[in-house]
Coordinates of N, CA and C in Angstrom, one line a residue:
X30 N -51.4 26.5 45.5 CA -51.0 27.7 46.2 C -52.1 28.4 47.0
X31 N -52.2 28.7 47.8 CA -53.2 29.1 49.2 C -52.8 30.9 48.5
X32 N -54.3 31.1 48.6 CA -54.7 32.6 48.6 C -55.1 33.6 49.2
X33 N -56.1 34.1 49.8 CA -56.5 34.7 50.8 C -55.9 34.6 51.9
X34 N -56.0 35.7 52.9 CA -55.3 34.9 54.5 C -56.7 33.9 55.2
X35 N -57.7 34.4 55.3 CA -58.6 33.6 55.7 C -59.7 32.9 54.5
X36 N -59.6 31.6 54.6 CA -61.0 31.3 54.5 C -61.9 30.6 55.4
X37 N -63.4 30.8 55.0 CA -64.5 30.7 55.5 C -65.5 29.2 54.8
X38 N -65.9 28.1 55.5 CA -66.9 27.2 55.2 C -67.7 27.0 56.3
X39 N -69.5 26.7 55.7 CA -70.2 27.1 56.3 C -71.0 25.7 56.4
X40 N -71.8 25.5 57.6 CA -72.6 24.3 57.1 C -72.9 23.8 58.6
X41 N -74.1 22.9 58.6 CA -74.4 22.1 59.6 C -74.3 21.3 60.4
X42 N -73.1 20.3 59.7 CA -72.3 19.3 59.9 C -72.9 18.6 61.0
X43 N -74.4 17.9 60.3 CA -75.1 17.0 61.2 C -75.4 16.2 60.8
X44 N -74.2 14.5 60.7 CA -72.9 14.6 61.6 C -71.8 15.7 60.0
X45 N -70.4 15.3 60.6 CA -69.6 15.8 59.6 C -69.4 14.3 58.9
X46 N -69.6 14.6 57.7 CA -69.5 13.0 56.8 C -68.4 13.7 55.3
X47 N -68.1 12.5 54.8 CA -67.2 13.2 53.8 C -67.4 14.0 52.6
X48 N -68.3 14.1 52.3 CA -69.2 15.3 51.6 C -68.6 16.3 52.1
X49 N -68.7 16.1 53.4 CA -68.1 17.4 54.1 C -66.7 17.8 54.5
X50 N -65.8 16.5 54.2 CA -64.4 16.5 54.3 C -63.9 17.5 53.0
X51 N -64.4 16.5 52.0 CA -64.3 17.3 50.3 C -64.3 18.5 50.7
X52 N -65.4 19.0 51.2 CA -65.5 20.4 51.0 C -64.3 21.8 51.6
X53 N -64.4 20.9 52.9 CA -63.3 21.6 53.7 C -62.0 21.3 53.2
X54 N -61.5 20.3 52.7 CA -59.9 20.2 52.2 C -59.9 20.9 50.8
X55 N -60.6 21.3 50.4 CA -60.8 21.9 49.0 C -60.5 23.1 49.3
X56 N -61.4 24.0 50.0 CA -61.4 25.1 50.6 C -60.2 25.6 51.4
X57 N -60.0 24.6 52.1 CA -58.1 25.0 52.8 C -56.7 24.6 51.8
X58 N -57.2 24.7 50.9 CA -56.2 24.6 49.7 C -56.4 25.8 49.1
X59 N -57.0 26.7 49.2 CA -57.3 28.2 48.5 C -57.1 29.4 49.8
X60 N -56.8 28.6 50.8 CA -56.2 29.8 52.1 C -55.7 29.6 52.6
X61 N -54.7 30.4 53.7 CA -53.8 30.2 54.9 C -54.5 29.8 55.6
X62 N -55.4 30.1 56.6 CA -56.1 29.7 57.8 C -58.1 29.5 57.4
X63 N -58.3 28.2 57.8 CA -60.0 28.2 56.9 C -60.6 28.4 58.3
X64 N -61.4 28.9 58.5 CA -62.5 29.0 59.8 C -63.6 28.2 59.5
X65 N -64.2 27.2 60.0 CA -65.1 26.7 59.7 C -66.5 27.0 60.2
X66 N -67.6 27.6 60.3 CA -68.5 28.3 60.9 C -69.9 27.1 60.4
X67 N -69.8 26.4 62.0 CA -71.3 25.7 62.6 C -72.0 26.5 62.3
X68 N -73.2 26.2 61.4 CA -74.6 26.5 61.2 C -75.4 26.2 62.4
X69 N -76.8 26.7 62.9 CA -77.7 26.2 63.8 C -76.7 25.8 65.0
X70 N -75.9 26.9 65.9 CA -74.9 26.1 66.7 C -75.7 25.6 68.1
X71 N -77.1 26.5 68.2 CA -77.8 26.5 69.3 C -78.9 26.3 68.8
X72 N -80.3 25.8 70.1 CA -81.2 25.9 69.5 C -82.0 27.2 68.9
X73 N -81.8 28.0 69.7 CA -82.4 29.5 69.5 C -81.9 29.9 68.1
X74 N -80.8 29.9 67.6 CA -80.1 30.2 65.9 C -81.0 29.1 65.0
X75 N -81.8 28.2 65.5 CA -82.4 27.3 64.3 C -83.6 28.2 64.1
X76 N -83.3 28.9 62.7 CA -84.7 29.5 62.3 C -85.1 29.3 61.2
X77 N -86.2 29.2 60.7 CA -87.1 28.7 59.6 C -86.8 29.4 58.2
X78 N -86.4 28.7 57.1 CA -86.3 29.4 55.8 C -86.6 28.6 54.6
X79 N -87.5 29.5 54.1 CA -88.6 28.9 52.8 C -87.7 27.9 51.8
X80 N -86.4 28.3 52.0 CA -85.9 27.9 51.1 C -85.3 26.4 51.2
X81 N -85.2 26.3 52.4 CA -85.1 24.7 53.2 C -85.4 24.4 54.6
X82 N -87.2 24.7 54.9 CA -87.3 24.4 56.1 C -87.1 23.2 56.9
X83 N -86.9 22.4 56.2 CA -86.3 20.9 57.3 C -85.0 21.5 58.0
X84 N -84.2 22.3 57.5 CA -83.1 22.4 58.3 C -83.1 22.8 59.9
X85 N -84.1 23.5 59.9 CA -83.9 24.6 61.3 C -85.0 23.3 62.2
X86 N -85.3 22.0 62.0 CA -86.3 21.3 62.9 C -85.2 20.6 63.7
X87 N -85.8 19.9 64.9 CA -84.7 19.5 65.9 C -84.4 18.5 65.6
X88 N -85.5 17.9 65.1 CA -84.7 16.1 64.3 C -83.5 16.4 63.6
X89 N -83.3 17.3 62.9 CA -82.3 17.4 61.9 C -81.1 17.9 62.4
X90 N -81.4 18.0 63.3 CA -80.3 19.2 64.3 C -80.1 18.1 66.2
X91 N -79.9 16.6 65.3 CA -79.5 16.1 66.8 C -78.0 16.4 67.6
X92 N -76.9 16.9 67.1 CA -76.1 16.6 67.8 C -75.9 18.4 68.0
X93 N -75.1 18.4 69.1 CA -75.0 20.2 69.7 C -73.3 20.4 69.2
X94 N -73.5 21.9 69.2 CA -72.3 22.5 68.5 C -70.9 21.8 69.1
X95 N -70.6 21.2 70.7 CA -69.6 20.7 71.2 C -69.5 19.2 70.4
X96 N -70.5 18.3 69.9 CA -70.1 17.8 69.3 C -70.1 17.3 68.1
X97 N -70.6 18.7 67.6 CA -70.3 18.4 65.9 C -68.7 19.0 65.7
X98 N -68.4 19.8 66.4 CA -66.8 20.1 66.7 C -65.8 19.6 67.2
X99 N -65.9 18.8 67.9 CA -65.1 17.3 68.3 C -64.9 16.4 67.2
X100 N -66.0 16.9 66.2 CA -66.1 15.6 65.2 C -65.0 16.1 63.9
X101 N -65.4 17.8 63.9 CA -64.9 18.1 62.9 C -63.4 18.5 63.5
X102 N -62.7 18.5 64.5 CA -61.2 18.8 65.1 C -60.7 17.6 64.7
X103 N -61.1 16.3 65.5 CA -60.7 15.1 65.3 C -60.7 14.0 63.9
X104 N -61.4 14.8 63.1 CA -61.4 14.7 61.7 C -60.3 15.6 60.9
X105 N -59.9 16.0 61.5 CA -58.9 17.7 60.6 C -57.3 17.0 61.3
X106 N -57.3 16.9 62.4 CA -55.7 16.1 63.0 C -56.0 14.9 62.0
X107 N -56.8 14.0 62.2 CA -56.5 12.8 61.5 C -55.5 12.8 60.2
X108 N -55.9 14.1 59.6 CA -55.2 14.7 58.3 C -54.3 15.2 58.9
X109 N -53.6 15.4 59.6 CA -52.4 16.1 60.1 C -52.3 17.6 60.0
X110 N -53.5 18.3 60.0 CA -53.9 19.7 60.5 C -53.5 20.1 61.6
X111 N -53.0 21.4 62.1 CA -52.9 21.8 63.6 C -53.9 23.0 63.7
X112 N -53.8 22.9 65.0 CA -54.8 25.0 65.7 C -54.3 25.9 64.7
X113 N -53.0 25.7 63.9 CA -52.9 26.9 63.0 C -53.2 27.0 62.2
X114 N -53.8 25.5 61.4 CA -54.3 25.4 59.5 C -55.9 25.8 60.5
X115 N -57.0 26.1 61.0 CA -58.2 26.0 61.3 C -58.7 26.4 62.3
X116 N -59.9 27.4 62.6 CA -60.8 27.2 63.8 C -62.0 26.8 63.4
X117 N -62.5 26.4 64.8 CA -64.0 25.9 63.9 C -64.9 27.7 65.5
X118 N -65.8 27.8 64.6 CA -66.5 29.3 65.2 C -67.9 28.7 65.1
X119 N -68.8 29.2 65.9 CA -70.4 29.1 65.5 C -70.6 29.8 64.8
X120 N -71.6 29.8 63.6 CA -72.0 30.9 62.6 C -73.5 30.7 62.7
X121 N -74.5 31.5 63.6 CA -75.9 31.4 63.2 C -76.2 32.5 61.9
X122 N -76.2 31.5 61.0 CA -76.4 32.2 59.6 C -77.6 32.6 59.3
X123 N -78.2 32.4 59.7 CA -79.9 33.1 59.7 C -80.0 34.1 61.3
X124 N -79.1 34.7 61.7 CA -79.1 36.1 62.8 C -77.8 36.7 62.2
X125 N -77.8 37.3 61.5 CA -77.0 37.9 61.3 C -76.3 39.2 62.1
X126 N -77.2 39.4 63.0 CA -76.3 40.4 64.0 C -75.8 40.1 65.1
X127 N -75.9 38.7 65.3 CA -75.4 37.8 65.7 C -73.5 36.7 64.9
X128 N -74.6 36.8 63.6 CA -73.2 36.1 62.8 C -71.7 37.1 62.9
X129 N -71.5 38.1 62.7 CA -70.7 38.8 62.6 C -69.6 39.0 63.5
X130 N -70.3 38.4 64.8 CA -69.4 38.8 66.3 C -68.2 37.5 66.0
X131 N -68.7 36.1 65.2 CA -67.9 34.8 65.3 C -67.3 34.7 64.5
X132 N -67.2 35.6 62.9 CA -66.9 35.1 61.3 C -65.1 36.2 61.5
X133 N -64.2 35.9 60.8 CA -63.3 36.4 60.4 C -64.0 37.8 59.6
X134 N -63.0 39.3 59.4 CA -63.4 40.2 58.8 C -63.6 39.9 57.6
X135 N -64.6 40.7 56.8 CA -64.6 40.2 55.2 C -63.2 40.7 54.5
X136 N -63.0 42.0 54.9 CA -61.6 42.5 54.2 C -60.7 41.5 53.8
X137 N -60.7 40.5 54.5 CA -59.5 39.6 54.9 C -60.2 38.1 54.5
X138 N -61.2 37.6 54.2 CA -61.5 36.5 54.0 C -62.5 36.1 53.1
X139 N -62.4 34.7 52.3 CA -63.2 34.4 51.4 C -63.8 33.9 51.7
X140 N -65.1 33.7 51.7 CA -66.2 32.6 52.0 C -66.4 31.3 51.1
X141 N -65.7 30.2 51.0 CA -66.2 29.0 50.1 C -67.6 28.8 50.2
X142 N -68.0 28.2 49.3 CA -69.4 27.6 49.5 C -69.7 26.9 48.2
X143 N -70.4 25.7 48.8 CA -70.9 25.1 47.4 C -72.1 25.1 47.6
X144 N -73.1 24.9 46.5 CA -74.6 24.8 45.9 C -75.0 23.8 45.6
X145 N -76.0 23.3 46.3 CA -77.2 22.0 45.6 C -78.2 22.2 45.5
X146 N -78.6 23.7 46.0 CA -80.0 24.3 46.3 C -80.3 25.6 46.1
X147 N -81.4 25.5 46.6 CA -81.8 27.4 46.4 C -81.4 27.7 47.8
X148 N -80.9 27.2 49.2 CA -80.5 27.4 50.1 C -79.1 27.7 50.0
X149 N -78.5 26.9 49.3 CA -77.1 27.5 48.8 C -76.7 28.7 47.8
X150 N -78.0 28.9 47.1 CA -77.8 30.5 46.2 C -77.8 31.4 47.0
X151 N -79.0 31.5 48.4 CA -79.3 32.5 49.3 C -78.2 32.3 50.3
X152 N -77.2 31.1 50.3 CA -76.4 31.6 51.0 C -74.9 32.6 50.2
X153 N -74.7 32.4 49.2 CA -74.0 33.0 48.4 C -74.4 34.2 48.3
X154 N -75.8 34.7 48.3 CA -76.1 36.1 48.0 C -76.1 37.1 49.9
X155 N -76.1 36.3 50.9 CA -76.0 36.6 52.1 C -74.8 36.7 52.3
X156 N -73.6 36.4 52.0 CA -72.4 36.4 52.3 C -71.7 37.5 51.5
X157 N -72.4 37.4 50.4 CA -71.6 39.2 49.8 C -72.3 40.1 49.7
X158 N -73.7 39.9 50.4 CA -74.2 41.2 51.2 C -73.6 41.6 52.3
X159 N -72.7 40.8 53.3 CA -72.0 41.2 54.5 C -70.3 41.6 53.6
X160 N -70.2 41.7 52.5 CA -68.9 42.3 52.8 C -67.9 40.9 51.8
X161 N -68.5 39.6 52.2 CA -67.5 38.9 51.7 C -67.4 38.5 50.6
X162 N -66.1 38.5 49.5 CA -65.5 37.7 48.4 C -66.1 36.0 48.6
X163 N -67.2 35.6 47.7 CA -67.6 34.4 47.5 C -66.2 33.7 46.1
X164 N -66.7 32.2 46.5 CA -65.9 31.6 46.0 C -66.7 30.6 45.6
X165 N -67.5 30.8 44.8 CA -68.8 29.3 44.9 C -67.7 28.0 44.3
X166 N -67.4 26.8 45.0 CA -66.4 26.1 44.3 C -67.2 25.1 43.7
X167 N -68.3 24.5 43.8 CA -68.8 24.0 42.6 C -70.5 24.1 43.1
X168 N -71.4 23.6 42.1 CA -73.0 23.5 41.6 C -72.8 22.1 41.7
X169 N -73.9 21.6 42.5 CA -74.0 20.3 42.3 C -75.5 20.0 42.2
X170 N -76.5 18.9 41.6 CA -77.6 18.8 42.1 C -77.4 17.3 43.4
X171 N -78.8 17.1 43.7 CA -78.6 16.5 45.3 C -78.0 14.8 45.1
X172 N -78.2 14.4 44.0 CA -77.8 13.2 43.4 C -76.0 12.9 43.3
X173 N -75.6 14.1 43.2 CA -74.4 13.6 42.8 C -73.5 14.6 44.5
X174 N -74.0 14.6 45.5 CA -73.7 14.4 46.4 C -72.6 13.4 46.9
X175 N -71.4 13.6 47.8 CA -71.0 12.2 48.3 C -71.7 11.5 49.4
X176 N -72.5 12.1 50.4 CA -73.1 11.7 51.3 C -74.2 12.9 51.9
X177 N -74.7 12.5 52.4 CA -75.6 13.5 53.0 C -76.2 13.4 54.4
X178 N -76.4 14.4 55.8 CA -76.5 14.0 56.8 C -78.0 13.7 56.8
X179 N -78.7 13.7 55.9 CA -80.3 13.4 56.1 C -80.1 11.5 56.0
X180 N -79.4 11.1 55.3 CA -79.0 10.1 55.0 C -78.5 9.5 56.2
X181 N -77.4 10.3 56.8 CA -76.7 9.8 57.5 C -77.6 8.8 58.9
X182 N -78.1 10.6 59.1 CA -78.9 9.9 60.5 C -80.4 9.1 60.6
X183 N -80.7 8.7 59.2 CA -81.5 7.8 58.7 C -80.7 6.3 59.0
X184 N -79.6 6.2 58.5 CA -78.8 4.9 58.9 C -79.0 4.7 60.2
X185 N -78.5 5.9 61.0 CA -78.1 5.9 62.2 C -79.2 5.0 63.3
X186 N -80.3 5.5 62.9 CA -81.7 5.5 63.5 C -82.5 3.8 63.0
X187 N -82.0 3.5 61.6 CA -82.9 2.1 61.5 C -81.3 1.3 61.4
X188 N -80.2 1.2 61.7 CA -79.4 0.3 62.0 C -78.5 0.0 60.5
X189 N -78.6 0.8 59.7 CA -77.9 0.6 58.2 C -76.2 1.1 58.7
X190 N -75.4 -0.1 57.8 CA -74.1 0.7 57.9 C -73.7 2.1 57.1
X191 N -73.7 3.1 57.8 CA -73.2 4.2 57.7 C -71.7 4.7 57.8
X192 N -70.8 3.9 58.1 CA -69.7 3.7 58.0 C -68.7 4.2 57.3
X193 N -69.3 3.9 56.3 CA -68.3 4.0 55.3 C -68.4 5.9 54.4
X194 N -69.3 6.6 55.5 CA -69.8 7.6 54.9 C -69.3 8.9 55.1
X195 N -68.9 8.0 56.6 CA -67.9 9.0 57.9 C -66.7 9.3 57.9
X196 N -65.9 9.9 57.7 CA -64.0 9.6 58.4 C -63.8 8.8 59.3
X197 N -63.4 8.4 60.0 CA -62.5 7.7 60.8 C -63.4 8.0 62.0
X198 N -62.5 9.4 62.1 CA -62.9 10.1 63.6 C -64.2 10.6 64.0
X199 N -64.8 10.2 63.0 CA -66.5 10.7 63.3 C -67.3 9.2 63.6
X200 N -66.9 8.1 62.9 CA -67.1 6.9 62.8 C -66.9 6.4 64.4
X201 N -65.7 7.0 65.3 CA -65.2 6.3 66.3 C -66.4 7.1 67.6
X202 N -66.6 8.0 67.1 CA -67.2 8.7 68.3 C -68.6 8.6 68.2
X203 N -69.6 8.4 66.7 CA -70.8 7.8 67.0 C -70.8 6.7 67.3
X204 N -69.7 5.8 67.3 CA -69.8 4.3 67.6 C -70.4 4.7 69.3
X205 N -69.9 5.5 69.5 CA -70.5 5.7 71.0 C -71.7 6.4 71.0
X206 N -73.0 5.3 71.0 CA -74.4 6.0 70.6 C -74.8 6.5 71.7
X207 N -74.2 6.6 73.2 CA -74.8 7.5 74.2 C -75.6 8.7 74.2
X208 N -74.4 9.6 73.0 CA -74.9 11.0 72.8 C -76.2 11.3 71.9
X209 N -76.9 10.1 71.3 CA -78.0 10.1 70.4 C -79.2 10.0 71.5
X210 N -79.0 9.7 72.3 CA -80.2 9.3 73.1 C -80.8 10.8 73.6
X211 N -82.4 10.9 73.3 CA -83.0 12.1 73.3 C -82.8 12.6 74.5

């Protein structure tokens, strides 16, 4: 049974891999409409935090907000999602007066999020400092992960199959390595 009218998942999705499917079909099972809000959607939003500085560096951040969004639309129809189970929004989560203009109101929406880190506690404690109902859906440590994009784009770059790590529809559009090229 779906609860809230909105929910909210947050994340980098560089690329979207199934780690990150789990997370979002979890989350749209607890709401009417889930927004999904890109991390780092630009370069300027990548800012530095003690608590996981590799995130905000540009290696880590190769693909741009149009197509980590392509990846994650064409991954959400594949499941037979429409424009009305989902939007996907930019969320620069480290500007917050910035974040606000792109997120659903908190009155109205839950924020999912899950934990592997202290980057994930401080995001939990930033999201109900703005107002929103957290929903931490599980604690994980980094091991018991399904996939991970540090991983990912480690395959990507020395030629390991990565395949099997991806959906379908993320699989079909890095097959086209054009957009990797610096």
């Amino acid at each position: 049974m779906r609860g809230r009218q909105c929910g909210l998942v947050l994340g980098r999705f560089q690329p979207f891999h199934l780690g990150h499917l789990e997370y979002v079909e979890a989350a749209r099972s607890r709401c009417q409409r889930l927004f999904v809000g890109i991390t780092n959607p630009d370069p300027e939003s990548r800012v530095a935090t003690s608590a996981d500085p590799a995130r905000s560096t540009a290696e880590n951040n190769p693909f741009t907000f149009a197509q980590r969004r392509a990846m994650i639309e064409a991954s959400l129809w594949d499941l037979g999602w429409t424009d009305r189970d989902f939007a996907i929004v930019p969320a620069p989560i480290l500007q917050v007066d910035r974040l606000l203009h792109y997120l659903p109101p908190p009155s109205e929406t839950t924020a999912f999020l899950t934990v592997y880190d202290e980057w994930g506690e401080q995001k939990v404690q930033l999201m109900r400092s703005l107002g929103y109902a957290v929903d931490v859906m599980w604690r994980r440590d980094h091991a018991s992960r399904v996939a991970s994009g540090t991983q990912i784009r480690t395959m990507l770059a020395d030629g390991t199959d990565w395949h099997p790590l991806v959906p379908d529809a993320v699989a079909r559009q890095l097959a086209d390595r054009d957009h990797l090229a610096s």
